[in-house]
Coordinates of C-alpha atoms and ligand atoms in Angstrom, one line a residue:
X1314 CA 108.7 76.8 144.9
X1315 CA 111.9 75.6 143.5
X1316 CA 114.6 77.2 145.1
X1317 CA 118.0 77.2 143.3
X1318 CA 121.4 76.8 144.5
X1319 CA 123.6 79.5 145.3
X1320 CA 126.7 78.1 143.6
X1321 CA 127.1 75.2 141.3
X1322 CA 130.7 73.4 140.7
X1323 CA 131.0 70.8 138.4
X1324 CA 133.5 68.0 138.9
X1325 CA 134.6 67.5 135.1
X1326 CA 135.6 63.8 134.6
X1327 CA 135.4 61.9 131.4
X1328 CA 132.9 59.2 132.3
X1329 CA 131.3 60.2 135.4
X1330 CA 131.7 63.9 136.0
X1331 CA 129.0 65.4 138.3
X1332 CA 127.5 68.6 140.0
X1333 CA 128.2 69.9 143.4
X1334 CA 125.0 72.0 144.3
X1335 CA 125.7 74.5 147.0
X1336 CA 122.6 76.1 148.8
X1337 CA 121.1 77.1 152.2
X1338 CA 118.2 75.9 154.0
X1339 CA 117.1 74.0 150.8
X1340 CA 116.9 70.3 151.9
X1341 CA 113.3 70.4 151.0
X1342 CA 114.3 70.6 147.3
X1343 CA 116.4 67.6 147.4
X1344 CA 114.2 65.0 145.6
X1345 CA 113.9 67.3 142.8
X1346 CA 117.8 67.2 142.3
X1347 CA 117.3 63.5 142.3
X1348 CA 115.2 63.4 139.0
X1349 CA 117.9 61.3 137.4
X1350 CA 117.0 58.3 139.6
X1351 CA 113.9 56.5 138.7
X1352 CA 111.5 56.4 141.7
X1353 CA 110.8 52.8 141.3
X1354 CA 114.3 51.9 142.4
X1355 CA 115.1 51.8 146.0
X1356 CA 117.3 54.3 148.0
X1357 CA 119.3 53.6 151.3
X1358 CA 119.8 56.5 153.6
X1359 CA 123.0 56.0 155.4
X1360 CA 124.0 58.3 158.3
X1361 CA 125.4 58.3 162.0
X1362 CA 123.3 58.5 165.0
X1363 CA 123.9 62.4 165.5
X1364 CA 122.9 63.6 161.8
X1365 CA 120.0 61.2 161.5
X1366 CA 118.8 62.7 164.8
X1367 CA 119.3 66.3 163.3
X1368 CA 117.8 65.4 159.7
X1369 CA 117.4 61.6 159.2
X1370 CA 113.6 61.5 159.5
X1371 CA 113.2 64.8 157.6
X1372 CA 115.1 63.5 154.8
X1373 CA 113.2 60.1 154.8
X1374 CA 109.8 62.3 154.6
X1375 CA 111.2 64.3 151.8
X1376 CA 112.0 61.3 149.8
X1377 CA 109.0 59.2 150.6
X1378 CA 106.7 62.3 149.7
X1379 CA 108.6 62.4 146.1
X1380 CA 107.7 58.7 145.8
X1381 CA 110.8 56.9 146.7
X1382 CA 111.1 54.0 148.6
X1383 CA 113.8 54.5 151.1
X1384 CA 115.0 52.7 154.0
X1385 CA 117.8 53.8 156.6
X1386 CA 120.8 52.5 158.3
X1387 CA 122.3 54.5 161.1
X1388 CA 126.0 54.1 162.0
X1389 CA 127.2 54.6 165.7
X1390 CA 129.4 57.4 164.2
X1391 CA 133.0 58.3 164.8
X1392 CA 136.3 57.0 163.2
X1393 CA 135.8 53.7 165.3
X1394 CA 132.8 52.8 163.1
X1395 CA 135.0 53.1 159.8
X1396 CA 135.8 49.8 159.8
X1397 CA 135.2 46.2 158.1
X1398 CA 132.8 45.0 160.7
X1399 CA 130.6 48.0 160.2
X1400 CA 130.8 47.2 156.4
X1401 CA 129.6 44.0 156.7
X1402 CA 126.8 44.9 158.8
X1403 CA 125.8 47.4 156.1
X1404 CA 126.0 44.9 153.6
X1405 CA 123.6 42.9 155.5
X1406 CA 121.3 46.0 155.9
X1407 CA 121.3 46.4 152.1
X1408 CA 120.7 43.0 151.2
X1409 CA 118.1 42.7 153.7
X1410 CA 116.2 46.0 152.3
X1411 CA 116.5 44.4 148.9
X1412 CA 119.1 46.8 147.3
X1413 CA 119.7 45.7 143.7
X1414 CA 121.9 47.0 141.2
X1415 CA 119.4 50.1 140.4
X1416 CA 119.4 51.4 143.9
X1417 CA 121.2 54.3 145.3
X1418 CA 122.8 55.0 148.6
X1419 CA 122.6 58.6 150.0
X1420 CA 125.3 59.6 152.5
X1421 CA 124.0 62.0 154.9
X1422 CA 126.8 63.0 157.3
X1423 CA 130.3 64.0 157.7
X1424 CA 133.4 62.4 156.2
X1425 CA 133.1 59.1 158.4
X1426 CA 129.5 58.5 156.9
X1427 CA 130.6 59.7 153.3
X1428 CA 133.7 57.3 153.2
X1429 CA 131.8 54.5 154.6
X1430 CA 128.7 54.9 152.7
X1431 CA 130.6 55.5 149.6
X1432 CA 132.6 52.5 149.9
X1433 CA 129.3 50.4 150.4
X1434 CA 128.1 51.8 147.4
X1435 CA 131.4 51.2 145.5
X1436 CA 131.3 47.6 146.4
X1437 CA 127.5 46.5 146.9
X1438 CA 126.9 44.2 143.8
X1439 CA 130.0 45.5 142.1
X1440 CA 129.1 49.2 142.4
X1441 CA 125.6 51.3 142.7
X1442 CA 124.9 54.8 142.6
X1443 CA 125.4 57.2 145.6
X1444 CA 124.8 60.5 146.4
X1445 CA 126.8 62.7 148.9
X1446 CA 124.9 64.9 151.4
X1447 CA 127.3 66.5 153.3
X1448 CA 127.0 67.9 157.0
X1449 CA 130.1 68.9 158.4
X1450 CA 132.5 71.8 157.0
X1451 CA 135.2 69.0 156.6
X1452 CA 133.0 67.1 154.5
X1453 CA 131.6 70.2 152.6
X1454 CA 134.8 71.4 151.6
X1455 CA 136.7 68.3 151.2
X1456 CA 135.6 64.7 151.6
X1457 CA 132.2 64.7 149.8
X1458 CA 134.0 65.7 146.5
X1459 CA 136.3 63.6 144.5
X1460 CA 135.3 59.9 145.2
X1461 CA 137.9 58.8 147.8
X1462 CA 136.0 56.2 149.6
X1463 CA 136.9 53.3 152.2
X1464 CA 137.4 52.3 155.7
X1465 CA 140.5 51.8 158.2
X1466 CA 142.3 48.6 159.1
X1467 CA 143.7 47.9 162.5
X1468 CA 147.2 48.9 161.1
X1469 CA 146.1 52.0 159.9
X1470 CA 143.8 54.6 158.3
X1471 CA 141.9 54.4 154.9
X1472 CA 143.8 51.1 154.1
X1473 CA 141.1 49.7 152.4
X1474 CA 139.0 51.5 149.7
X1475 CA 138.0 52.7 146.3
X1476 CA 137.9 55.5 144.0
X1477 CA 134.3 55.9 143.2
X1478 CA 132.6 59.1 142.2
X1479 CA 129.0 60.2 143.7
X1480 CA 126.4 61.1 141.0
X1481 CA 125.9 64.3 142.8
X1482 CA 127.0 66.3 146.0
X1483 CA 124.1 68.2 147.4
X1484 CA 125.3 70.7 150.0
X1485 CA 123.0 72.6 152.2
X1486 CA 125.3 75.2 154.4
X1487 CA 122.5 75.1 157.1
X1488 CA 124.1 72.2 158.7
X1489 CA 126.8 74.1 159.6
X1490 CA 124.9 76.2 162.3
X1491 CA 124.6 72.8 164.4
X1492 CA 128.5 71.8 164.3
X1493 CA 130.3 71.8 167.3
X1494 CA 133.0 74.3 167.4
X1495 CA 135.7 71.6 167.1
X1496 CA 134.3 70.2 164.4
X1497 CA 134.0 73.5 162.6
X1498 CA 137.5 74.0 163.3
X1499 CA 138.6 70.6 162.0
X1500 CA 136.9 71.6 158.8
X1501 CA 138.6 75.0 158.7
X1502 CA 142.1 73.1 159.0
X1503 CA 141.1 71.6 155.4
X1504 CA 140.2 74.9 154.1
X1505 CA 143.4 76.3 155.3
X1506 CA 145.1 73.6 153.5
X1507 CA 143.6 74.7 149.9
X1508 CA 144.9 78.1 150.7
X1509 CA 148.5 77.1 151.2
X1510 CA 148.9 74.3 148.5
X1511 CA 146.9 76.4 145.7
X1512 CA 145.3 79.6 146.2
X1513 CA 147.3 82.6 147.9
X1514 CA 144.2 84.6 147.7
X1515 CA 142.2 82.4 149.7
X1516 CA 145.0 82.3 152.0
X1517 CA 145.3 86.1 152.5
X1518 CA 141.5 86.1 152.8
X1519 CA 141.6 83.5 155.7
X1520 CA 144.0 86.0 157.3
X1521 CA 142.3 89.0 156.7
X1522 CA 138.6 87.9 157.5
X1523 CA 139.3 85.4 160.6
X1524 CA 136.4 86.7 162.8
X1525 CA 134.0 86.4 160.1
X1526 CA 135.2 83.0 159.0
X1527 CA 135.2 82.0 162.9
X1528 CA 131.7 83.4 163.3
X1529 CA 130.4 81.4 160.9
X1530 CA 129.2 84.3 158.7
X1531 CA 127.0 82.8 156.1
X1532 CA 128.2 84.7 152.7
X1533 CA 131.7 84.2 153.9
X1534 CA 131.0 80.7 154.0
X1535 CA 129.4 80.3 150.9
X1536 CA 132.3 81.7 149.2
X1537 CA 134.7 79.4 151.1
X1538 CA 132.9 76.3 150.6
X1539 CA 132.4 77.0 146.7
X1540 CA 136.0 78.0 146.3
X1541 CA 137.4 74.8 148.0
X1542 CA 134.9 72.6 145.9
X1543 CA 136.3 74.4 142.9
X1544 CA 140.0 73.7 143.6
X1545 CA 139.3 70.4 144.6
X1546 CA 137.2 69.7 141.4
X1547 CA 140.0 71.1 139.5
X1548 CA 143.0 69.2 141.0
X1549 CA 140.5 65.8 140.8
X1550 CA 139.5 66.8 137.2
X1551 CA 143.2 66.5 136.5
X1552 CA 144.2 63.6 138.4
X1553 CA 141.3 61.5 139.6
X1554 CA 143.3 58.5 141.2
X1555 CA 146.4 60.3 142.5
X1556 CA 149.0 59.7 140.2
X1557 CA 150.5 63.1 140.7
X1558 CA 149.1 66.3 141.4
X1559 CA 146.1 65.0 143.6
X1560 CA 148.7 64.1 145.9
X1561 CA 149.0 68.0 146.8
X1562 CA 145.9 67.4 148.9
X1563 CA 147.3 65.4 151.3
X1564 CA 149.4 68.3 152.8
X1565 CA 149.9 67.8 156.5
X1566 CA 148.2 64.1 156.1
X1567 CA 151.4 62.2 156.4
X1568 CA 152.3 63.5 159.7
X1569 CA 148.8 64.0 160.6
X1570 CA 147.7 60.4 160.1
X1571 CA 150.5 59.3 162.3
X1572 CA 149.4 61.8 165.2
X1573 CA 145.9 60.3 164.8
X1574 CA 146.9 56.7 164.7
X1575 CA 149.4 57.1 167.7
X1576 CA 146.6 58.7 169.9
X1577 CA 144.1 55.9 169.0
X1578 CA 142.0 58.5 167.0
X1579 CA 141.1 60.1 170.1
X1580 CA 143.9 62.7 170.9
X1581 CA 143.0 64.8 167.7
X1582 CA 140.4 65.3 165.2
X1583 CA 141.3 64.6 161.5
X1584 CA 141.6 68.5 161.0
X1585 CA 143.5 69.0 164.1
X1586 CA 146.3 66.4 163.3
X1587 CA 146.4 67.9 159.9
X1588 CA 146.7 71.3 161.0
X1589 CA 149.8 70.3 163.2
X1590 CA 151.0 68.2 160.2
X1591 CA 150.8 71.3 158.0
X1592 CA 153.1 73.1 160.4
X1593 CA 155.9 70.4 160.1
X1594 CA 155.5 70.1 156.5
X1595 CA 156.3 73.8 156.3
X1596 CA 159.2 73.4 158.7
X1597 CA 160.5 70.4 156.5
X1598 CA 160.2 72.9 153.5
X1599 CA 162.3 75.3 155.4
X1600 CA 165.3 73.0 156.4
X1601 CA 165.1 72.0 152.7
X1602 CA 165.7 75.6 151.6
X1603 CA 162.2 75.4 149.7
X1604 CA 160.7 78.0 151.6
X1605 CA 161.4 81.0 153.7
X1606 CA 161.3 80.9 157.4
X1607 CA 158.9 84.1 157.4
X1608 CA 156.3 82.2 155.0
X1609 CA 156.7 79.1 157.3
X1610 CA 155.8 81.4 160.2
X1611 CA 153.0 82.9 158.3
X1612 CA 151.2 79.5 157.8
X1613 CA 152.0 78.5 161.6
X1614 CA 150.3 81.9 162.6
X1615 CA 147.3 81.3 160.6
X1616 CA 146.8 77.9 161.9
X1617 CA 147.1 79.3 165.2
X1618 CA 145.0 82.3 165.0
X1619 CA 142.2 79.9 164.1
X1620 CA 142.5 78.1 167.1
X1621 CA 143.9 74.9 166.0
X1622 CA 146.5 73.0 167.7
X1623 CA 150.3 73.8 166.7
X1624 CA 151.9 71.0 168.6
X1625 CA 151.9 67.0 168.6
X1626 CA 152.1 66.9 172.7
X1627 CA 154.1 64.3 174.2
X1628 CA 153.9 61.8 171.4
X1629 CA 157.5 60.6 170.6
X1630 CA 159.6 61.8 167.5
X1631 CA 160.7 58.3 167.0
X1632 CA 157.2 56.5 167.2
X1633 CA 156.0 59.0 164.9
X1634 CA 158.3 58.3 162.1
X1635 CA 157.8 54.7 162.5
X1636 CA 154.1 55.4 162.1
X1637 CA 154.7 57.5 158.9
X1638 CA 156.5 54.4 157.4
X1639 CA 153.7 52.2 157.8
X1640 CA 151.3 54.7 156.1
X1641 CA 150.3 53.4 152.7
X1642 CA 151.8 56.3 151.2
X1643 CA 155.1 55.0 151.6
X1644 CA 156.1 54.0 148.1
X1645 CA 158.8 51.4 147.7
X1646 CA 159.9 52.2 151.4
X1647 CA 160.1 56.0 150.9
X1648 CA 157.7 58.4 152.3
X1649 CA 156.1 61.0 150.3
X1650 CA 155.5 64.6 151.8
X1651 CA 153.8 67.5 150.3
X1652 CA 155.5 70.7 151.3
X1653 CA 154.5 74.1 150.7
X1654 CA 157.0 76.0 148.4
X1655 CA 155.4 79.4 149.0
X1656 CA 151.7 80.7 149.9
X1657 CA 149.5 79.1 147.3
X1658 CA 152.4 76.7 145.8
X1659 CA 153.4 73.3 146.9
X1660 CA 155.1 70.4 145.8
X1661 CA 156.1 66.5 146.7
X1662 CA 159.3 65.6 148.0
X1663 CA 160.2 61.9 148.4
X1664 CA 164.0 61.7 149.4
X1665 CA 163.6 62.8 153.0
X1666 CA 166.1 61.1 155.3
X1667 CA 165.0 59.9 158.9
X1668 CA 167.6 62.1 160.4
X1669 CA 165.9 65.2 158.7
X1670 CA 162.4 63.9 160.1
X1671 CA 164.0 63.8 163.5
X1672 CA 165.5 67.1 163.1
X1673 CA 162.4 68.8 162.3
X1674 CA 160.0 67.0 164.9
X1675 CA 162.6 68.2 167.3
X1676 CA 162.1 71.8 166.3
Ligands
LIG686 N1 137.2 60.9 151.2 C1 138.2 61.9 151.6 O1 138.4 62.6 150.5 C2 138.1 62.6 152.7 C3 139.1 63.5 152.8 C4 139.3 64.0 154.2 C5 138.6 63.5 155.1 N2 138.0 62.3 155.1 C6 137.9 61.3 156.2 O2 136.9 62.2 156.8 C7 136.5 61.7 158.3 C8 136.3 62.7 159.2 O3 135.2 63.5 158.9 P1 134.5 64.6 159.6 O4 135.6 65.4 160.2 O5 133.4 65.1 158.7 O6 133.7 63.6 160.9 P2 132.8 62.9 161.1 O7 131.9 62.3 160.2 O8 132.9 62.1 162.4 O9 132.0 64.3 161.7 C9 132.3 64.7 163.3 C10 131.0 64.8 164.2 O10 130.2 65.6 163.8 C11 128.7 65.0 163.9 N3 127.8 65.9 163.0 C12 128.3 65.9 161.8 N4 127.4 66.8 160.9 C13 126.6 67.7 162.0 C14 126.1 68.7 162.0 N5 125.6 69.2 161.2 N6 125.6 69.1 163.3 C15 126.0 68.4 164.3 N7 127.0 67.2 164.4 C16 127.1 66.9 163.2 C17 129.0 63.6 163.5 O11 128.1 62.9 164.2 C18 130.2 63.3 164.3 O12 130.1 63.3 165.5 C19 137.8 60.8 158.6 O13 137.5 59.5 158.5 C20 138.5 61.2 157.1 O14 139.8 60.5 156.9 C21 137.8 61.7 154.0
LIG687 ZN1 142.0 65.6 155.5

């Protein structure tokens, strides 16, 4: 029987718009929704070890049953494999399996797999199709949508990459069941981000329904994932390549990337680092008179109530500032910060003096 998606969100882009199909326990339906791909073309499933062990064989079986020729490439996983060495290994696998310009990549996994597989698709033979099958909450609400792909360099995160949109995002909420608590929380940090930058109602909802959200209540999650995808689709639809509005999605990320880099990507998960970063972004907004202290406290409390970290531990404020200046989001030597100007509204500030950063980092 053909099971329908629970929700469908369209990413409207002039030339390469696509659907985000959100369903539950419906992986078996995947092949039906790949009917726009000719089954004479080869597919390559890219995953990481954990996700492959969970669902890799199943996905291969579903696709083969539907007549696709599909090969798989399994990454070790973790931020450490988001690099150029892994990319060149992947290109070799793709060539070895005989992928051609008509082939399609399927990214089955979290943000790491999505970013790496998406970049492989963006660059292999100058670009082949790819499908996102997100399996972490972070990937479901954020990284699988919007077409940012890429890898890290030793000098910093996401320094090489491409804007390259998938042909489809096929989301199965069932993947959330097996997510470790820490990974679930990391995704919730990005959910909270949407509430702060864009949607007061979502923020209120997260405040009022903490226990349901934490316990992964299914109807609650469907609503949250769909709402976050709608927000991301709306923002990306207006500013695909981040010339303005899309930058708002980086709330907490300028600080967060510094925390991640300075702890060798081991001290914090991405979402944890962003959570702490959002607290500092709100403090920056307070010292600049853009938001009230009580609203900033409300943001910090929400983050804390969800069990996310609220401090950067024993890192040095000077190192954090140096690391932020090295981040690619520096334009002409100036760091851009996204700051909340209320609950559900935010803006970019780019004239922040180092002394002001020192002041808030020491708060
Ligand atoms: N492209 C974008 O727009 C964008 C946006 C946000 C974040 N990102 C990137 O995403 C990355 C982080 O992604 P992530 O948090 O999903 O990390 P991840 O991909 O490493 O996944 C986290 C862990 O969970 C495991 N896992 C995945 N799905 C699982 C499941 N269903 N059950 C059990 N375990 C599962 C993975 O194997 C991994 O160990 C970062 O590199 C970040 O820069 C990209
Ligand atoms: Zn992020």
